[in-house]
XYZ file of C-alpha atoms in Angstrom:
642
model
C 89.636 155.560 98.412
C 87.472 153.313 96.251
C 87.300 149.563 96.702
C 88.119 149.177 92.994
C 91.409 151.002 93.425
C 92.120 148.954 96.527
C 91.550 145.627 94.725
C 93.616 146.660 91.715
C 96.538 147.309 94.040
C 96.865 143.568 94.550
C 98.011 143.234 90.945
C 101.235 145.072 91.845
C 104.319 142.882 92.348
C 105.390 142.613 96.015
C 108.512 141.277 97.631
C 108.230 138.400 100.177
C 108.838 140.865 103.005
C 106.044 143.139 101.748
C 103.628 140.207 101.445
C 104.562 139.173 105.013
C 103.699 142.638 106.320
C 100.413 142.625 104.413
C 99.278 139.139 105.468
C 100.535 139.052 109.056
C 100.330 142.667 110.170
C 97.628 143.953 107.831
C 100.072 146.625 106.646
C 98.447 147.523 103.328
C 100.574 150.683 103.109
C 103.156 148.428 101.435
C 100.944 148.505 98.332
C 98.780 151.569 98.997
C 100.711 154.316 100.846
C 97.703 156.625 101.318
C 95.773 154.077 103.375
C 95.072 155.299 106.924
C 97.161 153.695 109.668
C 96.343 153.398 113.339
C 98.559 155.474 115.565
C 100.450 154.364 118.644
C 101.475 150.791 119.379
C 99.361 149.479 116.495
C 100.915 151.691 113.825
C 101.397 149.912 110.541
C 98.217 147.854 110.845
C 94.953 148.823 109.261
C 91.975 149.526 111.448
C 89.727 147.714 109.002
C 91.005 144.230 109.774
C 92.290 142.208 112.712
C 95.854 140.970 112.321
C 96.757 137.294 112.390
C 97.941 137.765 115.973
C 94.587 139.252 116.975
C 92.843 136.221 115.486
C 95.191 133.920 117.395
C 94.465 135.845 120.602
C 90.737 135.558 119.945
C 91.010 131.803 119.342
C 92.999 131.415 122.553
C 90.449 133.473 124.470
C 87.565 131.358 123.162
C 89.483 128.191 124.085
C 90.137 129.421 127.641
C 86.525 130.556 127.994
C 85.165 127.172 126.902
C 87.673 125.249 129.013
C 86.985 127.337 132.098
C 83.245 126.878 131.673
C 83.735 123.119 131.213
C 85.914 122.455 134.259
C 83.855 124.775 136.466
C 80.715 122.798 135.526
C 82.518 119.501 136.036
C 83.677 120.568 139.493
C 80.176 121.675 140.481
C 78.765 118.360 139.257
C 81.318 116.354 141.259
C 80.629 118.455 144.347
C 76.921 117.675 143.968
C 77.801 113.967 143.709
C 75.021 111.562 144.587
C 72.694 114.444 145.448
C 71.920 114.776 141.728
C 70.590 111.215 141.812
C 68.396 112.027 144.807
C 67.037 115.123 143.045
C 66.236 113.089 139.945
C 64.465 110.438 142.016
C 62.216 113.109 143.540
C 61.210 114.392 140.121
C 57.528 113.817 139.435
C 55.184 114.568 136.567
C 54.805 118.076 138.030
C 56.065 120.310 135.212
C 56.969 123.190 137.534
C 59.323 120.951 139.517
C 60.786 119.798 136.219
C 61.467 123.402 135.206
C 63.167 124.119 138.534
C 65.216 120.923 138.255
C 66.281 121.728 134.689
C 67.306 125.221 135.759
C 69.272 123.853 138.721
C 71.128 121.156 136.780
C 71.979 123.468 133.882
C 73.136 126.158 136.292
C 75.459 123.529 137.795
C 76.929 122.047 134.627
C 76.791 125.361 132.719
C 75.455 123.838 129.511
C 71.895 123.381 128.297
C 73.212 120.961 125.654
C 74.701 118.850 128.456
C 71.417 118.856 130.383
C 69.351 117.898 127.337
C 71.801 115.098 126.491
C 71.341 113.810 130.067
C 67.554 114.068 129.646
C 67.780 112.112 126.377
C 69.701 109.399 128.200
C 67.259 109.297 131.124
C 64.234 109.100 128.829
C 66.061 106.479 126.799
C 66.537 104.304 129.898
C 62.975 104.834 131.142
C 63.878 106.897 134.244
C 61.912 109.881 132.920
C 58.846 109.980 130.707
C 58.213 112.624 128.050
C 55.939 114.732 130.255
C 58.645 114.980 132.931
C 61.276 115.712 130.281
C 59.393 118.770 128.948
C 59.745 120.634 132.235
C 63.458 119.838 132.509
C 64.007 120.995 128.912
C 62.288 124.320 129.604
C 64.319 124.805 132.759
C 67.539 124.037 130.889
C 66.987 127.079 128.674
C 66.763 129.277 131.764
C 69.702 127.666 133.560
C 72.041 128.179 130.634
C 71.724 131.961 131.060
C 73.568 131.816 134.405
C 76.924 132.019 132.613
C 75.970 135.307 130.968
C 74.917 136.747 134.308
C 78.322 135.806 135.747
C 80.102 137.444 132.825
C 78.221 140.715 133.369
C 80.268 141.159 136.547
C 83.045 142.368 134.247
C 81.033 145.564 133.655
C 81.496 146.634 137.282
C 83.509 149.839 137.311
C 84.412 152.624 139.665
C 87.297 154.388 141.374
C 86.629 153.248 144.924
C 88.739 150.474 146.454
C 85.674 148.275 147.068
C 84.505 148.472 143.446
C 88.031 147.807 142.249
C 88.294 144.705 144.444
C 84.996 143.211 143.271
C 85.830 143.636 139.585
C 86.518 140.262 137.910
C 89.743 141.634 136.454
C 90.929 142.047 140.061
C 89.600 138.997 141.873
C 89.447 136.324 139.119
C 93.255 135.793 139.088
C 93.161 135.477 142.885
C 90.257 133.007 142.717
C 92.105 130.992 140.053
C 95.288 130.903 142.167
C 93.444 129.744 145.295
C 91.637 127.148 143.202
C 94.911 125.876 141.775
C 96.360 125.519 145.291
C 93.307 123.568 146.497
C 93.271 121.359 143.411
C 96.998 120.582 143.291
C 98.103 120.420 146.931
C 95.087 118.949 148.755
C 93.949 115.308 148.727
C 90.411 115.798 150.030
C 87.967 115.230 147.122
C 85.691 117.994 148.411
C 88.522 120.560 148.547
C 89.777 119.473 145.136
C 86.287 119.907 143.671
C 85.990 123.379 145.212
C 89.432 124.171 143.810
C 88.345 122.979 140.368
C 85.289 125.244 140.489
C 87.408 128.265 141.475
C 90.035 127.442 138.875
C 87.390 127.158 136.159
C 85.860 130.471 137.239
C 89.222 132.220 136.946
C 90.039 130.629 133.580
C 86.597 131.575 132.237
C 87.187 135.270 132.946
C 90.772 135.080 131.694
C 89.380 133.803 128.410
C 86.765 136.567 128.394
C 89.409 139.260 128.887
C 91.556 137.701 126.148
C 88.601 137.814 123.747
C 87.935 141.460 124.659
C 91.554 142.365 123.970
C 91.572 140.504 120.654
C 88.444 142.220 119.333
C 89.468 145.678 120.574
C 90.822 146.738 117.128
C 87.379 146.079 115.635
C 85.860 149.075 117.404
C 87.751 151.289 114.922
C 86.775 149.206 111.908
C 84.093 150.624 109.572
C 83.923 147.214 107.895
C 83.088 145.498 111.178
C 80.466 148.124 112.021
C 78.934 147.548 108.606
C 79.029 143.772 109.144
C 77.142 144.044 112.425
C 74.612 146.413 110.932
C 73.759 143.728 108.361
C 73.004 141.338 111.234
C 69.949 143.440 112.017
C 68.504 141.463 109.150
C 66.659 138.788 111.196
C 67.607 135.890 108.913
C 71.315 136.747 108.898
C 71.395 137.354 112.656
C 69.667 134.054 113.443
C 71.977 132.166 111.079
C 75.036 133.780 112.671
C 73.866 132.840 116.187
C 73.060 129.301 115.069
C 76.390 128.851 113.301
C 78.490 129.963 116.273
C 76.448 127.882 118.729
C 76.661 124.732 116.616
C 80.408 125.306 116.207
C 81.135 125.676 119.951
C 78.187 123.445 121.020
C 77.074 125.849 123.719
C 74.655 128.760 123.650
C 76.317 130.059 126.835
C 79.608 130.301 124.960
C 78.094 132.007 121.916
C 76.339 134.560 124.138
C 79.640 135.023 126.002
C 81.383 135.788 122.698
C 78.651 138.321 121.919
C 79.240 139.890 125.335
C 82.941 140.174 124.519
C 82.085 141.864 121.216
C 79.910 144.348 123.092
C 83.099 146.135 124.171
C 83.492 147.305 120.563
C 80.362 149.447 120.917
C 78.662 148.072 117.785
C 76.346 145.548 119.459
C 72.874 147.054 119.714
C 69.407 145.684 120.409
C 68.573 145.280 116.720
C 71.463 142.946 115.933
C 71.787 141.241 119.341
C 68.217 139.870 119.468
C 68.473 137.762 116.260
C 71.897 136.446 117.317
C 70.666 135.458 120.793
C 67.546 133.780 119.410
C 69.678 132.035 116.792
C 71.878 130.745 119.627
C 68.775 129.305 121.297
C 67.941 127.406 118.107
C 71.542 126.275 117.555
C 71.763 124.692 120.992
C 69.017 122.205 120.005
C 71.116 120.454 117.360
C 73.597 118.708 119.671
C 70.851 116.733 121.499
C 69.383 115.745 118.115
C 72.704 114.176 117.185
C 72.945 112.600 120.643
C 69.509 110.985 120.218
C 70.500 109.100 117.070
C 70.273 105.381 117.720
C 68.336 105.909 120.948
C 64.779 104.859 121.757
C 61.724 106.529 120.251
C 60.999 108.492 123.445
C 64.610 109.665 123.648
C 64.366 111.005 120.101
C 61.071 112.662 121.005
C 62.674 114.457 123.955
C 65.336 115.911 121.630
C 62.611 116.919 119.151
C 60.665 118.634 121.971
C 63.764 120.704 122.743
C 64.073 121.668 119.080
C 60.396 122.611 118.731
C 60.434 124.583 121.988
C 63.448 126.672 120.938
C 62.472 127.126 117.293
C 58.830 128.075 117.933
C 59.617 130.433 120.830
C 62.477 132.112 118.916
C 60.428 132.568 115.738
C 57.443 133.983 117.659
C 59.599 136.415 119.660
C 61.503 137.557 116.578
C 58.283 138.068 114.618
C 56.705 140.115 117.428
C 59.814 142.270 117.908
C 60.232 142.913 114.165
C 56.518 143.690 113.878
C 56.769 146.156 116.769
C 59.784 147.842 115.208
C 58.111 148.023 111.796
C 54.800 149.411 113.064
C 55.786 151.639 115.962
C 59.570 151.980 115.873
C 61.083 150.755 119.108
C 63.005 153.637 120.774
C 65.722 151.321 122.099
C 66.306 149.557 118.739
C 69.708 151.148 118.101
C 70.747 151.384 121.752
C 74.272 150.054 122.343
C 74.289 147.068 124.680
C 76.815 146.087 127.326
C 77.429 142.683 128.895
C 74.700 143.130 131.474
C 72.084 144.126 128.884
C 72.911 141.086 126.734
C 72.725 138.803 129.787
C 69.336 140.262 130.735
C 67.930 139.833 127.223
C 69.179 136.228 127.145
C 67.584 135.430 130.507
C 64.355 137.321 129.802
C 63.719 135.582 126.463
C 64.263 132.151 128.067
C 61.983 132.906 131.026
C 59.247 134.345 128.795
C 59.454 131.322 126.473
C 58.994 128.985 129.445
C 56.050 130.976 130.812
C 54.360 131.073 127.400
C 54.802 127.344 126.750
C 54.043 126.209 130.300
C 50.312 125.602 129.625
C 51.106 123.768 126.371
C 53.466 120.988 127.515
C 50.972 118.310 126.446
C 50.864 119.889 122.980
C 54.662 119.700 122.695
C 54.581 116.010 123.665
C 51.848 115.336 121.122
C 53.780 117.182 118.423
C 56.888 115.115 119.184
C 54.867 111.880 118.996
C 53.471 112.933 115.617
C 57.004 113.651 114.405
C 58.566 110.424 115.737
C 55.882 107.792 115.246
C 55.709 104.228 116.553
C 55.798 101.461 113.981
C 52.623 99.358 113.734
C 52.767 96.376 116.091
C 55.938 97.583 117.803
C 56.208 96.097 121.313
C 58.377 98.274 123.508
C 58.591 95.642 126.251
C 60.677 93.394 123.998
C 63.440 95.911 123.382
C 66.916 96.282 124.806
C 67.324 99.190 127.216
C 69.997 101.536 125.895
C 72.656 102.285 128.505
C 73.774 105.733 127.451
C 77.553 106.106 127.725
C 77.169 109.881 127.490
C 76.044 109.737 131.132
C 79.256 108.058 132.323
C 80.728 111.493 133.049
C 78.107 111.760 135.796
C 78.424 108.441 137.721
C 75.456 109.174 139.996
C 73.120 109.610 137.025
C 74.690 106.645 135.181
C 74.096 104.456 138.255
C 70.441 105.456 138.287
C 70.213 104.476 134.624
C 71.895 101.116 135.354
C 69.527 100.464 138.276
C 66.580 101.198 136.004
C 67.915 98.606 133.552
C 68.293 96.024 136.358
C 64.712 96.776 137.424
C 63.648 96.012 133.868
C 65.520 92.706 134.146
C 63.606 91.927 137.343
C 60.254 92.791 135.762
C 60.960 90.646 132.719
C 62.116 87.695 134.825
C 58.927 87.944 136.903
C 56.782 88.303 133.779
C 58.405 85.193 132.316
C 57.686 83.214 135.483
C 53.985 84.152 135.444
C 53.719 83.162 131.774
C 55.546 79.849 132.352
C 53.200 78.904 135.209
C 50.311 79.241 132.763
C 52.015 76.831 130.353
C 51.574 73.951 132.807
C 47.791 74.365 132.568
C 47.608 75.168 128.848
C 50.704 75.010 126.686
C 50.944 77.699 123.987
C 53.866 77.809 121.544
C 53.529 81.564 120.975
C 53.774 82.241 124.713
C 56.783 79.921 124.913
C 58.467 81.832 122.066
C 57.751 85.086 123.904
C 59.369 83.677 127.059
C 62.399 82.502 125.075
C 62.845 85.939 123.538
C 62.667 87.598 126.950
C 65.271 85.168 128.271
C 67.597 86.013 125.375
C 67.135 89.679 126.243
C 67.900 88.943 129.914
C 71.185 87.296 128.902
C 72.118 90.257 126.697
C 71.079 92.708 129.393
C 73.293 91.004 131.973
C 76.325 91.427 129.712
C 75.436 95.003 128.724
C 74.646 96.143 132.282
C 77.765 94.482 133.711
C 79.967 96.143 131.082
C 78.296 99.486 131.746
C 78.771 99.195 135.515
C 82.451 98.371 135.034
C 82.799 101.477 132.848
C 81.188 103.536 135.615
C 83.749 102.227 138.104
C 86.552 103.316 135.731
C 85.496 106.943 136.330
C 85.907 108.961 139.494
C 83.302 107.519 141.880
C 82.715 108.049 145.576
C 82.951 105.202 148.071
C 79.159 104.846 148.215
C 78.938 104.858 144.401
C 81.599 102.141 144.276
C 79.532 99.983 146.643
C 76.437 100.628 144.541
C 78.283 99.415 141.418
C 79.318 96.219 143.221
C 75.804 95.548 144.523
C 74.155 96.160 141.147
C 76.569 93.680 139.543
C 75.405 91.062 142.066
C 71.720 91.901 141.565
C 72.214 91.549 137.798
C 73.618 88.045 138.263
C 70.767 87.045 140.585
C 68.061 88.108 138.128
C 69.817 86.451 135.190
C 69.894 83.152 137.104
C 66.221 83.502 138.031
C 65.587 83.855 134.301
C 67.617 80.698 133.579
C 65.661 78.595 136.091
C 62.404 80.014 134.735
C 63.362 78.797 131.258
C 64.134 75.385 132.773
C 60.551 75.361 134.044
C 59.296 76.239 130.564
C 61.256 73.315 129.139
C 59.560 71.059 131.704
C 56.148 72.296 130.501
C 57.237 71.807 126.896
C 58.402 68.271 127.637
C 55.022 67.411 129.146
C 53.291 68.851 126.075
C 55.554 67.188 123.474
C 55.417 63.783 125.127
C 51.721 64.096 125.951
C 52.369 63.611 129.649
C 50.464 65.039 132.589
C 50.912 65.443 136.317
C 48.612 63.562 138.632
C 45.772 65.401 140.347
C 47.749 65.530 143.620
C 50.850 66.878 141.856
C 48.809 69.623 140.146
C 47.340 70.773 143.466
C 50.748 70.746 145.158
C 52.450 72.576 142.298
C 49.702 75.218 142.264
C 50.461 76.036 145.924
C 54.193 76.091 145.198
C 53.825 78.275 142.092
C 51.801 80.773 144.113
C 54.370 80.885 146.930
C 57.347 81.335 144.580
C 55.541 84.011 142.558
C 54.910 85.835 145.833
C 58.597 85.544 146.802
C 59.540 87.148 143.487
C 57.008 89.952 143.909
C 58.265 90.718 147.423
C 61.947 90.717 146.434
C 61.232 92.914 143.387
C 59.262 95.409 145.474
C 62.112 95.505 147.986
C 64.679 96.116 145.225
C 62.671 98.711 143.291
C 61.938 100.846 146.360
C 64.814 99.846 148.700
C 62.001 98.737 151.027
C 63.301 96.889 154.106
C 59.807 95.935 155.271
C 59.244 94.013 152.025
C 62.749 92.518 152.110
C 62.225 91.174 155.635
C 59.172 89.202 154.452
C 61.191 87.281 151.866
C 63.369 85.058 154.087
C 60.522 83.496 156.121
C 58.591 82.828 152.892
C 61.707 81.352 151.274
C 62.107 79.019 154.259
C 58.452 78.059 153.840
C 59.053 77.307 150.138
C 62.045 75.125 151.045
C 59.933 73.208 153.541
C 57.117 72.861 150.991
C 59.559 71.434 148.441
C 60.858 68.934 151.009
C 57.331 67.786 151.899
C 56.177 67.576 148.267
C 59.346 65.740 147.213
C 58.895 63.133 149.973
C 55.209 62.655 149.142
C 55.954 62.411 145.421
C 58.701 59.839 145.889
C 56.286 57.875 148.047
C 53.714 57.934 145.225
C 56.348 56.823 142.734
C 57.296 53.865 144.937
C 53.645 52.960 145.355
C 53.116 53.094 141.578
C 50.541 55.867 141.931
C 52.469 58.136 139.555
C 54.098 57.451 136.189
C 57.906 57.582 135.977
C 58.258 60.044 133.043
C 56.064 62.865 134.403
C 57.374 62.066 137.880
C 60.948 62.898 136.841
C 59.748 66.140 135.233
C 57.933 66.987 138.465
C 61.121 66.593 140.493
C 62.884 68.950 138.068
C 60.076 71.487 138.597
C 60.564 71.326 142.369
C 64.330 71.843 142.031
C 63.955 74.900 139.800
C 61.282 76.463 142.019
C 63.518 76.034 145.044
C 66.471 77.678 143.287
C 64.390 80.626 142.100
C 63.273 81.144 145.690
C 66.905 80.946 146.871
C 67.977 83.736 144.500
C 65.074 85.901 145.655
C 66.326 85.338 149.199
C 69.815 86.481 148.112
C 68.350 89.682 146.667
C 66.466 90.493 149.875
C 69.522 89.671 152.001
C 71.642 92.139 150.003
C 69.057 94.891 150.471
C 68.921 94.245 154.228
C 72.707 93.989 154.334
C 73.051 97.599 153.165
C 71.367 98.658 156.410
C 72.919 96.002 158.641
C 76.571 96.163 157.686
C 77.661 94.579 160.989
C 76.300 91.167 159.935
C 77.010 89.161 156.809
C 74.114 87.380 155.115
C 75.053 83.890 156.370
C 75.399 84.999 159.994
C 72.109 86.848 159.866
C 70.312 83.881 158.319
C 71.726 81.514 160.950
C 70.418 83.771 163.741
C 66.996 83.968 162.116
C 66.731 80.201 161.771
C 67.875 79.813 165.376
C 64.703 81.653 166.410
C 66.418 84.775 167.783
C 64.152 87.225 165.908
C 60.541 87.409 167.166
C 59.326 89.244 164.044
C 60.830 86.566 161.787
C 59.270 83.816 163.919
C 55.824 85.424 163.707
C 56.064 85.876 159.931
C 57.289 82.287 159.479
C 54.367 80.965 161.538
C 51.913 82.971 159.414
C 53.358 81.582 156.179
C 53.250 78.016 157.515
C 49.579 78.449 158.298
C 48.956 79.914 154.855
C 50.885 77.338 152.810
C 51.880 74.235 154.797
C 48.442 73.582 156.276
C 46.708 73.566 152.834
C 49.588 71.450 151.484
C 49.086 68.874 154.231
C 45.385 68.763 153.399
C 45.910 68.113 149.672
C 46.240 64.346 150.018
C 43.500 64.135 152.624
C 40.932 65.784 150.353
C 41.897 63.842 147.218
């Protein structure tokens, strides 16, 4: 029958019932009696088209497949818990380790898009640099192929009892049922997470089987066979793979749909390769959207992912098409099954990683050329972006929050060093720089606190809950250090504006004090950054030394004021300087005490400090004696040498 005759048939008047049969059941015999029907249960429906019910079944199968993949990945991520944070902390600039890490994480969360979005967030917060991110991005492309390898289990067939039992159609309902029991009836978080993984696994295969059943009529459809033959055109195949991947936001899902279509017998090497490579390109668009509004390096990491997938896919496609055109590949029209598609997907990702492995620096350079820095842009004076996309993974979000608090600590310390210089030589530009940093510290405290509260609103472990509480306290401590540092700057500004100056004795005393307090800050920061108890234990004896120095200097200064050896106006400013230095030192002591308290949970900070001051700790006594020799002896000699 000609297509012209078929189209003209639509001009015939039809009753509502006839139109219903045409539109819902595909029963075109209502208007064209000679059209071939399918026999059996599907009689009355044309083989050329899927019915509305088949489309609904397909949509339901895709939904179950995506949902199963999502909750299985979520369960695996929860089961990993804080171990993901530990793995991330061990990541170095070694690209091979980055590839392995990217493969591992993507294999866990079952989505390369999800991994790249996490990488964007980590680069955005400064936890990873671009060189480290390249390896993770490459590994993500390999890890995302794990789903396809799981789906290939559905191809297992045989008449023996063992083969029947290990077929997904046999065991996936059992796995889903056991998972549901663990998830619903058990309270243990570990058992519930295992149950969620099993439940997701079962739902994933249920969705796969639903898709296979929905597309079954297509194997008899000449139109569908013709459609797939057109996808051997590289451009059309790549566009189709990209479109499906962008729509479902997962290359694993688009490859899974292709595996379901393989049951129709029309998926061959020639049309599968462009679709798979198109899926690789399509998966790069979600991270690009995620990077909008993020830092320059975060955008560059998303661009690296795009370049990696586009360049590797184009090169592979060009080589394969060239080979087919010149030599004629014998397997070009070979029909593929689920296992073959999974192998092609994995092989292309592994080969792309191996080919690009020596050129990671080139990818980074290309990304920097694409996303350029503005002239004069100072990255240190920017707000860290706390990526809310990472809240679904509390362990990773906590690492990002800690990185932001570390930036607070560094900025507070940097401000202190700059302010100390203002007492020797006041500079308005430096003062403006300090003021800007302090404004950022205030904003960071609010942003970090809000972010930590949002983390606690998600499902967190007991240790993660404690970490949230401690980071909130650290944030407050560093913000107050920043406030007292600005008070010191205002003291320096007052001296400059009123053309006042400290006496020679006061300058020598303050120099010793500035050095001691700067050292307290450096020790407490090192302890916080690295969770270093040895550094934390050095803070309290130095803080006690600073307190004693302030007492001695205050007494000597008041004595000079009474004797008329020092002017009143700068003398009052000097007392304010002493007060602010003492308070900065106190907050550094609080930071160190909290770090030590994590390891000594049997003692609260006040009890521990009382025991130290009572002389019950020989190590503390020795350190205190060393600091007294280093600072109090020179302080006592200041007046004698003047």
